[in-house]
PDB file of C-alpha atoms in Angstrom:
ATOM      1  CA  MET A   1     111.080  96.037  98.567  1.00 82.00           C
ATOM      2  CA  THR A   2     109.058  98.302 100.827  1.00 92.00           C
ATOM      3  CA  THR A   3     107.768 101.642  99.589  1.00 93.00           C
ATOM      4  CA  ARG A   4     106.615 104.490 101.826  1.00 96.00           C
ATOM      5  CA  ILE A   5     103.235 105.639 100.506  1.00 97.00           C
ATOM      6  CA  THR A   6     102.155 109.191 101.362  1.00 97.00           C
ATOM      7  CA  ILE A   7      98.872 110.825 100.347  1.00 97.00           C
ATOM      8  CA  LYS A   8      97.940 114.429 101.069  1.00 97.00           C
ATOM      9  CA  THR A   9      94.460 114.946 102.545  1.00 97.00           C
ATOM     10  CA  GLY A  10      92.458 118.157 102.393  1.00 97.00           C
ATOM     11  CA  GLU A  11      90.641 120.101 105.083  1.00 97.00           C
ATOM     12  CA  TYR A  12      87.340 118.710 106.338  1.00 96.00           C
ATOM     13  CA  ASN A  13      84.527 119.453 108.796  1.00 96.00           C
ATOM     14  CA  GLN A  14      85.636 117.527 111.909  1.00 94.00           C
ATOM     15  CA  ARG A  15      82.098 117.609 113.359  1.00 93.00           C
ATOM     16  CA  ARG A  16      80.767 115.687 110.353  1.00 94.00           C
ATOM     17  CA  TYR A  17      83.728 113.473 109.407  1.00 94.00           C
ATOM     18  CA  GLY A  18      86.155 111.232 111.264  1.00 94.00           C
ATOM     19  CA  LYS A  19      89.860 111.512 110.618  1.00 95.00           C
ATOM     20  CA  PRO A  20      91.078 110.060 107.320  1.00 97.00           C
ATOM     21  CA  TRP A  21      92.546 106.533 107.460  1.00 97.00           C
ATOM     22  CA  ILE A  22      94.774 104.237 105.416  1.00 98.00           C
ATOM     23  CA  ALA A  23      95.485 100.515 105.739  1.00 98.00           C
ATOM     24  CA  ARG A  24      97.147  97.559 104.069  1.00 98.00           C
ATOM     25  CA  VAL A  25      94.477  94.924 103.348  1.00 98.00           C
ATOM     26  CA  THR A  26      94.717  91.137 103.322  1.00 97.00           C
ATOM     27  CA  PHE A  27      91.886  88.623 103.128  1.00 96.00           C
ATOM     28  CA  ASP A  28      91.447  85.575 105.373  1.00 94.00           C
ATOM     29  CA  ALA A  29      90.320  82.135 104.168  1.00 89.00           C
ATOM     30  CA  THR A  30      86.645  83.167 104.342  1.00 93.00           C
ATOM     31  CA  GLY A  31      87.204  86.347 102.302  1.00 92.00           C
ATOM     32  CA  LYS A  32      86.969  88.723 105.268  1.00 95.00           C
ATOM     33  CA  ALA A  33      89.178  91.809 104.886  1.00 95.00           C
ATOM     34  CA  GLU A  34      91.833  92.287 107.565  1.00 97.00           C
ATOM     35  CA  TYR A  35      93.335  95.766 107.965  1.00 97.00           C
ATOM     36  CA  THR A  36      96.838  96.749 109.098  1.00 98.00           C
ATOM     37  CA  TRP A  37      96.488 100.445 109.868  1.00 98.00           C
ATOM     38  CA  GLY A  38      98.822 103.186 108.699  1.00 98.00           C
ATOM     39  CA  GLU A  39      99.000 106.688 110.146  1.00 98.00           C
ATOM     40  CA  TRP A  40      97.303 109.989 109.498  1.00 98.00           C
ATOM     41  CA  ILE A  41      99.395 113.011 110.404  1.00 98.00           C
ATOM     42  CA  GLY A  42      97.166 116.006 111.026  1.00 97.00           C
ATOM     43  CA  ASP A  43      94.959 117.684 113.626  1.00 96.00           C
ATOM     44  CA  HIS A  44      91.456 116.198 113.836  1.00 94.00           C
ATOM     45  CA  ARG A  45      90.344 118.901 116.298  1.00 94.00           C
ATOM     46  CA  THR A  46      90.589 121.505 113.539  1.00 96.00           C
ATOM     47  CA  GLY A  47      89.949 119.325 110.456  1.00 95.00           C
ATOM     48  CA  SER A  48      93.208 120.552 108.959  1.00 95.00           C
ATOM     49  CA  GLU A  49      95.059 119.217 105.948  1.00 97.00           C
ATOM     50  CA  GLY A  50      97.084 116.135 106.686  1.00 98.00           C
ATOM     51  CA  LEU A  51      99.105 113.256 105.342  1.00 98.00           C
ATOM     52  CA  LEU A  52      98.278 109.543 105.179  1.00 98.00           C
ATOM     53  CA  VAL A  53     101.394 107.383 105.581  1.00 98.00           C
ATOM     54  CA  ILE A  54     101.916 103.612 105.235  1.00 98.00           C
ATOM     55  CA  ASN A  55     104.714 101.239 104.253  1.00 98.00           C
ATOM     56  CA  ALA A  56     103.746  98.769 101.528  1.00 98.00           C
ATOM     57  CA  SER A  57     105.313  96.280  99.145  1.00 97.00           C
ATOM     58  CA  GLU A  58     104.767  95.713  95.436  1.00 97.00           C
ATOM     59  CA  GLY A  59     101.355  94.091  94.864  1.00 97.00           C
ATOM     60  CA  ASP A  60      99.926  95.033  98.275  1.00 98.00           C
ATOM     61  CA  ILE A  61      96.310  96.115  98.457  1.00 98.00           C
ATOM     62  CA  ILE A  62      95.799  99.497 100.151  1.00 98.00           C
ATOM     63  CA  ALA A  63      92.494 100.958 101.311  1.00 98.00           C
ATOM     64  CA  ARG A  64      91.764 104.495 102.422  1.00 97.00           C
ATOM     65  CA  GLY A  65      88.671 106.274 103.582  1.00 96.00           C
ATOM     66  CA  GLN A  66      86.930 108.554 106.039  1.00 95.00           C
ATOM     67  CA  LYS A  67      83.858 108.045 108.217  1.00 93.00           C
ATOM     68  CA  ASP A  68      80.817 110.293 107.686  1.00 93.00           C
ATOM     69  CA  PHE A  69      78.815 110.728 110.908  1.00 91.00           C
ATOM     70  CA  ARG A  70      75.565 111.796 109.212  1.00 88.00           C
ATOM     71  CA  GLN A  71      72.707 109.287 109.300  1.00 78.00           C
ATOM     72  CA  PRO A  72      73.048 106.657 108.084  1.00 83.00           C
ATOM     73  CA  LYS A  73      76.643 106.533 109.286  1.00 81.00           C
ATOM     74  CA  TYR A  74      78.908 105.575 106.424  1.00 83.00           C
ATOM     75  CA  SER A  75      82.612 105.165 105.789  1.00 85.00           C
ATOM     76  CA  THR A  76      84.053 105.595 102.315  1.00 85.00           C
ATOM     77  CA  HIS A  77      86.433 102.876 101.178  1.00 90.00           C
ATOM     78  CA  ARG A  78      88.671 103.227  98.147  1.00 97.00           C
ATOM     79  CA  PHE A  79      90.945 100.353  97.152  1.00 98.00           C
ATOM     80  CA  TYR A  80      94.318 100.502  95.396  1.00 98.00           C
ATOM     81  CA  GLN A  81      97.147  98.160  94.470  1.00 98.00           C
ATOM     82  CA  VAL A  82     100.817  99.093  94.732  1.00 98.00           C
ATOM     83  CA  ARG A  83     102.385  98.815  91.269  1.00 96.00           C
ATOM     84  CA  ASN A  84     105.865 100.144  90.530  1.00 94.00           C
ATOM     85  CA  GLY A  85     105.780 102.088  93.812  1.00 91.00           C
ATOM     86  CA  GLU A  86     102.558 103.915  92.863  1.00 94.00           C
ATOM     87  CA  LEU A  87      98.922 103.388  93.855  1.00 97.00           C
ATOM     88  CA  VAL A  88      96.651 102.167  91.067  1.00 98.00           C
ATOM     89  CA  LYS A  89      92.934 102.641  91.835  1.00 98.00           C
ATOM     90  CA  LEU A  90      90.795  99.504  91.837  1.00 98.00           C
ATOM     91  CA  ALA A  91      87.104  99.379  90.966  1.00 97.00           C
ATOM     92  CA  ASN A  92      85.917  97.927  94.289  1.00 96.00           C
ATOM     93  CA  LYS A  93      86.497  95.437  97.111  1.00 94.00           C
ATOM     94  CA  VAL A  94      85.771  92.474  94.819  1.00 96.00           C
ATOM     95  CA  GLU A  95      88.605  93.460  92.474  1.00 97.00           C
ATOM     96  CA  ALA A  96      90.876  93.950  95.515  1.00 97.00           C
ATOM     97  CA  TYR A  97      89.993  90.472  96.752  1.00 97.00           C
ATOM     98  CA  LYS A  98      90.654  88.868  93.368  1.00 96.00           C
ATOM     99  CA  LEU A  99      94.068  90.540  93.061  1.00 97.00           C
ATOM    100  CA  ALA A 100      95.042  89.736  96.658  1.00 96.00           C
ATOM    101  CA  THR A 101      94.168  86.060  96.321  1.00 93.00           C
ATOM    102  CA  ALA A 102      95.464  85.484  92.766  1.00 89.00           C
TER     103      ALA A 102
END
C-alpha cells in the first residue's frame, strides 16, 4: 500500500540554502545509495515555507535534506523509515542501509 508523505518546511535564506529535498532511498549491491526524488512545493526565489511530498510504501527508507552553500558546502541528510504510514527517524545512513537490506 502506498502512502503519500507530506512534510511542512519552514522559511529559509535562499541565498545561503538550496531548496529542501526529499527522496526514497534504495541501496545497490555495493552499498551505494540511490535516490528517487520527491517534490518540494514552494518558492525558492523567496525562501518561503513549503511542502515536501513523496509516495512511499511500508518499510521504505526516506531521506530529506537541504544544501548549505557556505564553505565548506554541505548538505544535511536525515533518514527515516515508513512504519504504519508515519516516518520514524533513523540514527544515520548505516542504520538506513541495514534496514533496507535486511
